[in-house]
Amino acid sequence: MPSPYQEWLEEAELGLLALDDCRIECDNMTWVISYLFNRIKLPHKCMSGHLMLSNRKKYVTPHYWIQLPAGYVVDLRLRMWFGDDEAIPHGIFQPSMHPRFIYSGKEVEPYKLAASLASILTDGLISNVRLPSKPSRPLCK
């Protein structure tokens, strides 16, 4: 039986997947998701750095993503760079479950989006995002 946090993560991922068809790269996607998380007062960190395959044959720099408590990552743009393949992590996931992909970066101050800019960046798709309320318990495993 999944924990309440796991259930919340699954619901949140389903909501965020409404942004999949946005024609934006990782930086703007990070700002849009941060905007959505701020609306529900969800603690998170915007991260900037690079992502590398463990065999060092391919890397993406710069790369932006969201870090959630308990080590979860929110990344809807990894497949943009590594291919649309089920083996490529997508959505909300634990990086430890995908050891081939190595994230390295630091927290950055998020770009504060106005609702109108978030809508423009997402071609209006942000209106289709339905996130669950912030979990009542602290975010942990």
C-alpha positions as YAML, in Angstrom:
chain: A
units: angstrom
residues:
- id: 1
  name: MET
  ca: [0.00, 0.00, 0.00]
- id: 2
  name: PRO
  ca: [1.53, 3.34, -1.02]
- id: 3
  name: SER
  ca: [2.19, 5.96, 1.62]
- id: 4
  name: PRO
  ca: [0.16, 9.19, 1.58]
- id: 5
  name: TYR
  ca: [3.26, 10.96, 0.25]
- id: 6
  name: GLN
  ca: [3.66, 8.40, -2.54]
- id: 7
  name: GLU
  ca: [-0.01, 8.85, -3.44]
- id: 8
  name: TRP
  ca: [0.48, 12.62, -3.48]
- id: 9
  name: LEU
  ca: [3.52, 12.27, -5.76]
- id: 10
  name: GLU
  ca: [1.58, 10.09, -8.20]
- id: 11
  name: GLU
  ca: [-1.33, 12.55, -8.32]
- id: 12
  name: ALA
  ca: [1.03, 15.50, -8.73]
- id: 13
  name: GLU
  ca: [2.87, 13.78, -11.56]
- id: 14
  name: LEU
  ca: [-0.39, 13.10, -13.38]
- id: 15
  name: GLY
  ca: [-1.31, 16.77, -13.02]
- id: 16
  name: LEU
  ca: [2.07, 17.99, -14.27]
- id: 17
  name: LEU
  ca: [1.98, 15.73, -17.32]
- id: 18
  name: ALA
  ca: [-0.58, 18.16, -18.75]
- id: 19
  name: LEU
  ca: [2.50, 20.32, -19.50]
- id: 20
  name: ASP
  ca: [4.21, 17.63, -21.60]
- id: 21
  name: ASP
  ca: [3.26, 19.21, -24.92]
- id: 22
  name: CYS
  ca: [4.57, 22.66, -24.00]
- id: 23
  name: ARG
  ca: [7.21, 23.92, -26.41]
- id: 24
  name: ILE
  ca: [9.58, 25.11, -23.70]
- id: 25
  name: GLU
  ca: [12.95, 23.88, -22.53]
- id: 26
  name: CYS
  ca: [14.06, 22.86, -19.06]
- id: 27
  name: ASP
  ca: [14.63, 26.36, -17.66]
- id: 28
  name: ASN
  ca: [11.16, 27.69, -18.39]
- id: 29
  name: MET
  ca: [9.57, 24.35, -17.47]
- id: 30
  name: THR
  ca: [11.29, 24.61, -14.08]
- id: 31
  name: TRP
  ca: [9.97, 28.15, -13.56]
- id: 32
  name: VAL
  ca: [6.44, 27.08, -14.54]
- id: 33
  name: ILE
  ca: [6.46, 24.09, -12.18]
- id: 34
  name: SER
  ca: [7.91, 26.26, -9.40]
- id: 35
  name: TYR
  ca: [5.08, 28.75, -10.00]
- id: 36
  name: LEU
  ca: [2.54, 25.92, -9.61]
- id: 37
  name: PHE
  ca: [4.21, 24.55, -6.48]
- id: 38
  name: ASN
  ca: [4.33, 28.04, -4.95]
- id: 39
  name: ARG
  ca: [0.58, 28.37, -5.51]
- id: 40
  name: ILE
  ca: [-0.02, 25.35, -3.25]
- id: 41
  name: LYS
  ca: [2.81, 26.40, -0.89]
- id: 42
  name: LEU
  ca: [4.82, 23.24, -1.58]
- id: 43
  name: PRO
  ca: [8.46, 23.36, -0.45]
- id: 44
  name: HIS
  ca: [10.84, 22.77, -3.34]
- id: 45
  name: LYS
  ca: [14.15, 23.90, -4.79]
- id: 46
  name: CYS
  ca: [14.91, 25.04, -8.32]
- id: 47
  name: MET
  ca: [18.17, 23.47, -9.42]
- id: 48
  name: SER
  ca: [20.65, 24.35, -12.16]
- id: 49
  name: GLY
  ca: [23.62, 22.30, -13.27]
- id: 50
  name: HIS
  ca: [24.13, 19.41, -15.60]
- id: 51
  name: LEU
  ca: [22.98, 15.89, -16.17]
- id: 52
  name: MET
  ca: [25.29, 13.18, -17.39]
- id: 53
  name: LEU
  ca: [24.96, 9.56, -18.40]
- id: 54
  name: SER
  ca: [27.06, 7.40, -16.10]
- id: 55
  name: ASN
  ca: [29.17, 6.24, -19.07]
- id: 56
  name: ARG
  ca: [30.00, 9.92, -19.71]
- id: 57
  name: LYS
  ca: [29.10, 9.58, -23.40]
- id: 58
  name: LYS
  ca: [26.34, 12.16, -23.25]
- id: 59
  name: TYR
  ca: [25.57, 15.11, -20.99]
- id: 60
  name: VAL
  ca: [23.29, 18.12, -20.93]
- id: 61
  name: THR
  ca: [24.49, 21.46, -19.66]
- id: 62
  name: PRO
  ca: [22.99, 23.68, -18.50]
- id: 63
  name: HIS
  ca: [20.04, 21.71, -17.19]
- id: 64
  name: TYR
  ca: [17.29, 22.82, -14.80]
- id: 65
  name: TRP
  ca: [14.99, 20.72, -12.63]
- id: 66
  name: ILE
  ca: [13.02, 20.77, -9.37]
- id: 67
  name: GLN
  ca: [14.18, 19.05, -6.19]
- id: 68
  name: LEU
  ca: [11.52, 17.93, -3.72]
- id: 69
  name: PRO
  ca: [12.01, 16.79, -0.13]
- id: 70
  name: ALA
  ca: [13.02, 13.14, 0.35]
- id: 71
  name: GLY
  ca: [15.24, 13.38, -2.72]
- id: 72
  name: TYR
  ca: [12.60, 13.32, -5.44]
- id: 73
  name: VAL
  ca: [13.26, 15.11, -8.73]
- id: 74
  name: VAL
  ca: [10.71, 16.72, -11.03]
- id: 75
  name: ASP
  ca: [12.02, 16.72, -14.60]
- id: 76
  name: LEU
  ca: [9.75, 16.88, -17.64]
- id: 77
  name: ARG
  ca: [12.52, 17.71, -20.12]
- id: 78
  name: LEU
  ca: [15.05, 14.90, -19.83]
- id: 79
  name: ARG
  ca: [13.54, 13.07, -22.81]
- id: 80
  name: MET
  ca: [13.97, 16.21, -24.90]
- id: 81
  name: TRP
  ca: [17.72, 15.57, -24.74]
- id: 82
  name: PHE
  ca: [18.02, 11.81, -24.34]
- id: 83
  name: GLY
  ca: [15.14, 10.58, -26.50]
- id: 84
  name: ASP
  ca: [11.51, 9.66, -26.01]
- id: 85
  name: ASP
  ca: [12.16, 6.27, -24.48]
- id: 86
  name: GLU
  ca: [10.49, 4.61, -21.48]
- id: 87
  name: ALA
  ca: [13.97, 3.96, -20.03]
- id: 88
  name: ILE
  ca: [14.53, 7.73, -19.69]
- id: 89
  name: PRO
  ca: [13.16, 9.06, -16.37]
- id: 90
  name: HIS
  ca: [10.26, 11.48, -16.76]
- id: 91
  name: GLY
  ca: [7.96, 13.25, -14.32]
- id: 92
  name: ILE
  ca: [8.54, 12.85, -10.58]
- id: 93
  name: PHE
  ca: [11.08, 10.20, -9.62]
- id: 94
  name: GLN
  ca: [13.90, 9.18, -7.32]
- id: 95
  name: PRO
  ca: [17.25, 9.60, -9.12]
- id: 96
  name: SER
  ca: [18.56, 6.60, -7.18]
- id: 97
  name: MET
  ca: [16.13, 4.47, -9.19]
- id: 98
  name: HIS
  ca: [17.86, 5.63, -12.39]
- id: 99
  name: PRO
  ca: [21.59, 5.39, -11.61]
- id: 100
  name: ARG
  ca: [22.61, 5.86, -15.26]
- id: 101
  name: PHE
  ca: [21.52, 9.51, -15.00]
- id: 102
  name: ILE
  ca: [23.68, 11.65, -12.73]
- id: 103
  name: TYR
  ca: [22.35, 15.06, -11.66]
- id: 104
  name: SER
  ca: [24.86, 17.63, -10.46]
- id: 105
  name: GLY
  ca: [23.92, 21.19, -9.63]
- id: 106
  name: LYS
  ca: [23.08, 23.85, -7.12]
- id: 107
  name: GLU
  ca: [19.97, 25.60, -5.95]
- id: 108
  name: VAL
  ca: [19.11, 28.76, -7.87]
- id: 109
  name: GLU
  ca: [16.67, 31.54, -7.16]
- id: 110
  name: PRO
  ca: [13.53, 30.78, -9.18]
- id: 111
  name: TYR
  ca: [12.34, 33.21, -11.78]
- id: 112
  name: LYS
  ca: [9.08, 34.60, -10.40]
- id: 113
  name: LEU
  ca: [6.44, 34.17, -13.08]
- id: 114
  name: ALA
  ca: [3.22, 36.12, -13.27]
- id: 115
  name: ALA
  ca: [0.15, 34.02, -14.09]
- id: 116
  name: SER
  ca: [-0.10, 35.67, -17.51]
- id: 117
  name: LEU
  ca: [3.50, 34.78, -18.42]
- id: 118
  name: ALA
  ca: [3.06, 31.20, -17.19]
- id: 119
  name: SER
  ca: [0.05, 30.92, -19.48]
- id: 120
  name: ILE
  ca: [1.93, 32.37, -22.46]
- id: 121
  name: LEU
  ca: [4.94, 30.09, -21.93]
- id: 122
  name: THR
  ca: [2.72, 27.02, -21.81]
- id: 123
  name: ASP
  ca: [0.41, 28.04, -24.67]
- id: 124
  name: GLY
  ca: [-2.40, 27.99, -22.12]
- id: 125
  name: LEU
  ca: [-1.79, 24.36, -21.12]
- id: 126
  name: ILE
  ca: [-1.15, 25.43, -17.54]
- id: 127
  name: SER
  ca: [-4.92, 25.78, -17.16]
- id: 128
  name: ASN
  ca: [-5.16, 21.98, -17.58]
- id: 129
  name: VAL
  ca: [-2.85, 21.25, -14.63]
- id: 130
  name: ARG
  ca: [-4.64, 19.90, -11.57]
- id: 131
  name: LEU
  ca: [-2.33, 19.48, -8.60]
- id: 132
  name: PRO
  ca: [-3.47, 17.91, -5.35]
- id: 133
  name: SER
  ca: [-3.34, 20.06, -2.24]
- id: 134
  name: LYS
  ca: [-0.07, 20.18, -0.37]
- id: 135
  name: PRO
  ca: [0.26, 17.08, 1.81]
- id: 136
  name: SER
  ca: [-0.84, 17.77, 5.37]
- id: 137
  name: ARG
  ca: [2.16, 15.85, 6.72]
- id: 138
  name: PRO
  ca: [5.74, 16.92, 6.12]
- id: 139
  name: LEU
  ca: [7.12, 15.63, 2.86]
- id: 140
  name: CYS
  ca: [9.16, 12.58, 3.67]
- id: 141
  name: LYS
  ca: [9.37, 8.91, 2.77]
...
